[in-house]
């Protein structure tokens, strides 16, 4: 799954709108992992392993591999079933007593956060040993490492499953694999919100806010999420209930997104979620990055949140990818619609680019949104101007119809199915009666006017 990036705001930006324009939005930029789709059909629970492997002086891992795998699978299924019931005893039962002093309090807190988040439909997708046990004498215990892949949903918010991986260490006597215990458990690579210490949960009809920090910070996100929902619904006609995550640090935000802190320099928000071609998204997360977020003025924060929620709502309503200029231009159109600032101020980086490089002869291509070009803000501004040109000529709802048609509401010849620009051309004709050439001509005229 490809994604788009948008360069972030300068801390000394002169206006909220300009600062918001320059925010990097990592919409759908995190590739879906191998477990991001629907969970595999679970096999019937096997019968429990039945005890010893004989009186051998030494038991090799190969001799008890099957029973060991069954025992791990049964234990994890039972443990996450307990989590769905908020059954603390069942959740903690597999923890090894010697390690419980450190592990138990952490796992109690994890279960509490999962319960408050309303985590449900937890399914074990796969179990893979990452470090095998070594041969051991009968009656002694051995340890080995496992990576478990699971999926889950958040009640009331996820229409599709979302995946996560756990790294676990198990201990058992090879002659009694059913008596195994967990001695360590940690997220594999990307943590989930329930791994954030101090997590606060706020819920409404349109937003689930998962944040760390004081009440004022969390309530601000709740309030601005409500504003963003109203703005998106007023244009798109509906809004997708969204999950907003507001971690305490940029490092936590990077880990949640599976990125490094350097990847998020200047990034105020990022949308992330699994997306299967031909299907609607249904498990997106919007992660706020606290450093850049704090640098924005109030209107800039509203613009950022409305932009991201537009992506989430559109992804949950459509089934076909569109060109980046249309996706990002539309999100900008919705986000800036209520902002009372001169258009030349909003798209200042685009105008600077045109002054330096000349009038563009075509709408921005996907390559123009590569952060390595150092012209990302210009691409966003030019895309916004293209969508405003259409909206002024045909109405905002005509732009909505254009997007819906391009993103799955219009038949496209099979030979052109993957040609996103061809879908736009067909949608332009069917929804506005215009052509790409006419749009580009009017768009160029708008740019010339702003350059005066």
PDB file of N, CA and C in Angstrom, residues 275-325:
ATOM      1  N   UNK A 275      -5.284  -1.513   4.449  1.00  0.00           N
ATOM      2  CA  UNK A 275      -6.163  -1.242   3.314  1.00  0.00           C
ATOM      3  C   UNK A 275      -5.971  -2.340   2.283  1.00  0.00           C
ATOM      4  N   UNK A 276      -7.052  -3.026   1.955  1.00  0.00           N
ATOM      5  CA  UNK A 276      -7.035  -4.087   0.957  1.00  0.00           C
ATOM      6  C   UNK A 276      -7.604  -3.545  -0.342  1.00  0.00           C
ATOM      7  N   UNK A 277      -6.904  -3.707  -1.481  1.00  0.00           N
ATOM      8  CA  UNK A 277      -7.420  -3.199  -2.751  1.00  0.00           C
ATOM      9  C   UNK A 277      -8.835  -3.699  -3.020  1.00  0.00           C
ATOM     10  N   UNK A 278      -9.698  -2.777  -3.431  1.00  0.00           N
ATOM     11  CA  UNK A 278     -11.073  -3.130  -3.743  1.00  0.00           C
ATOM     12  C   UNK A 278     -12.003  -3.163  -2.552  1.00  0.00           C
ATOM     13  N   UNK A 279     -11.476  -2.876  -1.350  1.00  0.00           N
ATOM     14  CA  UNK A 279     -12.302  -2.882  -0.146  1.00  0.00           C
ATOM     15  C   UNK A 279     -12.195  -1.553   0.584  1.00  0.00           C
ATOM     16  N   UNK A 280     -13.202  -1.270   1.398  1.00  0.00           N
ATOM     17  CA  UNK A 280     -13.183  -0.063   2.201  1.00  0.00           C
ATOM     18  C   UNK A 280     -12.280  -0.249   3.414  1.00  0.00           C
ATOM     19  N   UNK A 281     -11.645   0.828   3.826  1.00  0.00           N
ATOM     20  CA  UNK A 281     -10.878   0.783   5.072  1.00  0.00           C
ATOM     21  C   UNK A 281     -11.849   0.693   6.241  1.00  0.00           C
ATOM     22  N   UNK A 282     -11.384   0.115   7.347  1.00  0.00           N
ATOM     23  CA  UNK A 282     -12.293  -0.023   8.475  1.00  0.00           C
ATOM     24  C   UNK A 282     -11.613  -0.105   9.822  1.00  0.00           C
ATOM     25  N   UNK A 283     -10.312   0.212   9.887  1.00  0.00           N
ATOM     26  CA  UNK A 283      -9.604   0.136  11.169  1.00  0.00           C
ATOM     27  C   UNK A 283      -8.495   1.180  11.214  1.00  0.00           C
ATOM     28  N   UNK A 284      -8.802   2.384  10.752  1.00  0.00           N
ATOM     29  CA  UNK A 284      -7.800   3.444  10.715  1.00  0.00           C
ATOM     30  C   UNK A 284      -7.565   4.052  12.093  1.00  0.00           C
ATOM     31  N   UNK A 285      -6.376   4.604  12.268  1.00  0.00           N
ATOM     32  CA  UNK A 285      -6.018   5.353  13.467  1.00  0.00           C
ATOM     33  C   UNK A 285      -5.403   6.682  13.030  1.00  0.00           C
ATOM     34  N   UNK A 286      -5.745   7.753  13.730  1.00  0.00           N
ATOM     35  CA  UNK A 286      -5.102   9.046  13.502  1.00  0.00           C
ATOM     36  C   UNK A 286      -4.219   9.320  14.710  1.00  0.00           C
ATOM     37  N   UNK A 287      -2.924   9.392  14.477  1.00  0.00           N
ATOM     38  CA  UNK A 287      -1.955   9.598  15.552  1.00  0.00           C
ATOM     39  C   UNK A 287      -1.489  11.050  15.521  1.00  0.00           C
ATOM     40  N   UNK A 288      -1.671  11.755  16.631  1.00  0.00           N
ATOM     41  CA  UNK A 288      -1.176  13.119  16.760  1.00  0.00           C
ATOM     42  C   UNK A 288       0.253  13.072  17.286  1.00  0.00           C
ATOM     43  N   UNK A 289       1.125  13.851  16.685  1.00  0.00           N
ATOM     44  CA  UNK A 289       2.535  13.882  17.077  1.00  0.00           C
ATOM     45  C   UNK A 289       2.740  15.122  17.948  1.00  0.00           C
ATOM     46  N   UNK A 290       3.022  14.945  19.229  1.00  0.00           N
ATOM     47  CA  UNK A 290       2.915  16.058  20.178  1.00  0.00           C
ATOM     48  C   UNK A 290       3.840  17.238  19.919  1.00  0.00           C
ATOM     49  N   UNK A 291       5.053  17.002  19.408  1.00  0.00           N
ATOM     50  CA  UNK A 291       5.968  18.114  19.193  1.00  0.00           C
ATOM     51  C   UNK A 291       5.449  19.111  18.180  1.00  0.00           C
ATOM     52  N   UNK A 292       5.147  18.630  16.977  1.00  0.00           N
ATOM     53  CA  UNK A 292       4.631  19.516  15.934  1.00  0.00           C
ATOM     54  C   UNK A 292       3.234  20.014  16.279  1.00  0.00           C
ATOM     55  N   UNK A 293       2.441  19.163  16.918  1.00  0.00           N
ATOM     56  CA  UNK A 293       1.086  19.557  17.318  1.00  0.00           C
ATOM     57  C   UNK A 293       1.129  20.775  18.238  1.00  0.00           C
ATOM     58  N   UNK A 294       2.035  20.766  19.188  1.00  0.00           N
ATOM     59  CA  UNK A 294       2.132  21.876  20.139  1.00  0.00           C
ATOM     60  C   UNK A 294       2.541  23.172  19.455  1.00  0.00           C
ATOM     61  N   UNK A 295       3.210  23.090  18.307  1.00  0.00           N
ATOM     62  CA  UNK A 295       3.671  24.294  17.617  1.00  0.00           C
ATOM     63  C   UNK A 295       2.562  24.978  16.823  1.00  0.00           C
ATOM     64  N   UNK A 296       1.439  24.295  16.634  1.00  0.00           N
ATOM     65  CA  UNK A 296       0.347  24.847  15.834  1.00  0.00           C
ATOM     66  C   UNK A 296      -0.548  25.759  16.661  1.00  0.00           C
ATOM     67  N   UNK A 297      -1.076  26.781  16.008  1.00  0.00           N
ATOM     68  CA  UNK A 297      -2.084  27.621  16.629  1.00  0.00           C
ATOM     69  C   UNK A 297      -3.438  26.923  16.518  1.00  0.00           C
ATOM     70  N   UNK A 298      -4.469  27.415  17.221  1.00  0.00           N
ATOM     71  CA  UNK A 298      -5.758  26.708  17.255  1.00  0.00           C
ATOM     72  C   UNK A 298      -6.345  26.396  15.883  1.00  0.00           C
ATOM     73  N   UNK A 299      -6.394  27.376  14.975  1.00  0.00           N
ATOM     74  CA  UNK A 299      -6.956  27.098  13.655  1.00  0.00           C
ATOM     75  C   UNK A 299      -6.141  26.049  12.911  1.00  0.00           C
ATOM     76  N   UNK A 300      -4.827  26.074  13.109  1.00  0.00           N
ATOM     77  CA  UNK A 300      -3.981  25.080  12.469  1.00  0.00           C
ATOM     78  C   UNK A 300      -4.290  23.677  12.952  1.00  0.00           C
ATOM     79  N   UNK A 301      -4.579  23.532  14.237  1.00  0.00           N
ATOM     80  CA  UNK A 301      -4.929  22.213  14.773  1.00  0.00           C
ATOM     81  C   UNK A 301      -6.254  21.722  14.189  1.00  0.00           C
ATOM     82  N   UNK A 302      -7.203  22.628  14.041  1.00  0.00           N
ATOM     83  CA  UNK A 302      -8.479  22.237  13.435  1.00  0.00           C
ATOM     84  C   UNK A 302      -8.288  21.810  11.984  1.00  0.00           C
ATOM     85  N   UNK A 303      -7.438  22.528  11.260  1.00  0.00           N
ATOM     86  CA  UNK A 303      -7.180  22.174   9.865  1.00  0.00           C
ATOM     87  C   UNK A 303      -6.556  20.784   9.776  1.00  0.00           C
ATOM     88  N   UNK A 304      -5.565  20.527  10.615  1.00  0.00           N
ATOM     89  CA  UNK A 304      -4.889  19.226  10.602  1.00  0.00           C
ATOM     90  C   UNK A 304      -5.875  18.098  10.902  1.00  0.00           C
ATOM     91  N   UNK A 305      -6.682  18.268  11.940  1.00  0.00           N
ATOM     92  CA  UNK A 305      -7.594  17.193  12.329  1.00  0.00           C
ATOM     93  C   UNK A 305      -8.692  16.993  11.292  1.00  0.00           C
ATOM     94  N   UNK A 306      -9.180  18.075  10.697  1.00  0.00           N
ATOM     95  CA  UNK A 306     -10.199  17.940   9.657  1.00  0.00           C
ATOM     96  C   UNK A 306      -9.617  17.260   8.428  1.00  0.00           C
ATOM     97  N   UNK A 307      -8.400  17.618   8.062  1.00  0.00           N
ATOM     98  CA  UNK A 307      -7.725  16.982   6.924  1.00  0.00           C
ATOM     99  C   UNK A 307      -7.615  15.471   7.141  1.00  0.00           C
ATOM    100  N   UNK A 308      -7.132  15.073   8.301  1.00  0.00           N
ATOM    101  CA  UNK A 308      -6.957  13.644   8.565  1.00  0.00           C
ATOM    102  C   UNK A 308      -8.288  12.903   8.623  1.00  0.00           C
ATOM    103  N   UNK A 309      -9.279  13.518   9.249  1.00  0.00           N
ATOM    104  CA  UNK A 309     -10.585  12.857   9.344  1.00  0.00           C
ATOM    105  C   UNK A 309     -11.236  12.749   7.971  1.00  0.00           C
ATOM    106  N   UNK A 310     -10.953  13.687   7.080  1.00  0.00           N
ATOM    107  CA  UNK A 310     -11.436  13.559   5.706  1.00  0.00           C
ATOM    108  C   UNK A 310     -10.869  12.297   5.074  1.00  0.00           C
ATOM    109  N   UNK A 311      -9.584  12.065   5.232  1.00  0.00           N
ATOM    110  CA  UNK A 311      -8.979  10.847   4.687  1.00  0.00           C
ATOM    111  C   UNK A 311      -9.628   9.597   5.274  1.00  0.00           C
ATOM    112  N   UNK A 312      -9.802   9.574   6.585  1.00  0.00           N
ATOM    113  CA  UNK A 312     -10.379   8.395   7.234  1.00  0.00           C
ATOM    114  C   UNK A 312     -11.791   8.139   6.717  1.00  0.00           C
ATOM    115  N   UNK A 313     -12.590   9.184   6.614  1.00  0.00           N
ATOM    116  CA  UNK A 313     -13.973   9.034   6.164  1.00  0.00           C
ATOM    117  C   UNK A 313     -14.037   8.592   4.709  1.00  0.00           C
ATOM    118  N   UNK A 314     -13.208   9.192   3.868  1.00  0.00           N
ATOM    119  CA  UNK A 314     -13.204   8.827   2.452  1.00  0.00           C
ATOM    120  C   UNK A 314     -12.725   7.388   2.273  1.00  0.00           C
ATOM    121  N   UNK A 315     -11.678   6.995   2.986  1.00  0.00           N
ATOM    122  CA  UNK A 315     -11.167   5.630   2.885  1.00  0.00           C
ATOM    123  C   UNK A 315     -12.209   4.602   3.319  1.00  0.00           C
ATOM    124  N   UNK A 316     -13.064   4.989   4.272  1.00  0.00           N
ATOM    125  CA  UNK A 316     -14.094   4.078   4.765  1.00  0.00           C
ATOM    126  C   UNK A 316     -15.336   4.084   3.882  1.00  0.00           C
ATOM    127  N   UNK A 317     -15.367   4.965   2.876  1.00  0.00           N
ATOM    128  CA  UNK A 317     -16.556   5.118   2.033  1.00  0.00           C
ATOM    129  C   UNK A 317     -16.315   4.714   0.588  1.00  0.00           C
ATOM    130  N   UNK A 318     -15.071   4.449   0.211  1.00  0.00           N
ATOM    131  CA  UNK A 318     -14.732   4.193  -1.184  1.00  0.00           C
ATOM    132  C   UNK A 318     -13.858   2.949  -1.294  1.00  0.00           C
ATOM    133  N   UNK A 319     -13.698   2.466  -2.533  1.00  0.00           N
ATOM    134  CA  UNK A 319     -12.999   1.194  -2.724  1.00  0.00           C
ATOM    135  C   UNK A 319     -11.864   1.250  -3.736  1.00  0.00           C
ATOM    136  N   UNK A 320     -11.673   2.382  -4.391  1.00  0.00           N
ATOM    137  CA  UNK A 320     -10.641   2.469  -5.426  1.00  0.00           C
ATOM    138  C   UNK A 320      -9.705   3.636  -5.118  1.00  0.00           C
ATOM    139  N   UNK A 321      -8.410   3.416  -5.285  1.00  0.00           N
ATOM    140  CA  UNK A 321      -7.437   4.482  -5.052  1.00  0.00           C
ATOM    141  C   UNK A 321      -7.587   5.570  -6.102  1.00  0.00           C
ATOM    142  N   UNK A 322      -7.326   6.804  -5.701  1.00  0.00           N
ATOM    143  CA  UNK A 322      -7.392   7.947  -6.613  1.00  0.00           C
ATOM    144  C   UNK A 322      -6.009   8.582  -6.694  1.00  0.00           C
ATOM    145  N   UNK A 323      -5.758   9.435  -7.683  1.00  0.00           N
ATOM    146  CA  UNK A 323      -4.467  10.134  -7.735  1.00  0.00           C
ATOM    147  C   UNK A 323      -4.236  10.940  -6.463  1.00  0.00           C
ATOM    148  N   UNK A 324      -2.982  11.092  -6.087  1.00  0.00           N
ATOM    149  CA  UNK A 324      -2.672  11.791  -4.846  1.00  0.00           C
ATOM    150  C   UNK A 324      -3.152  13.237  -4.892  1.00  0.00           C
ATOM    151  N   UNK A 325      -3.057  13.894  -6.054  1.00  0.00           N
ATOM    152  CA  UNK A 325      -3.493  15.293  -6.117  1.00  0.00           C
ATOM    153  C   UNK A 325      -4.969  15.425  -5.776  1.00  0.00           C
TER     154      UNK A 325
END
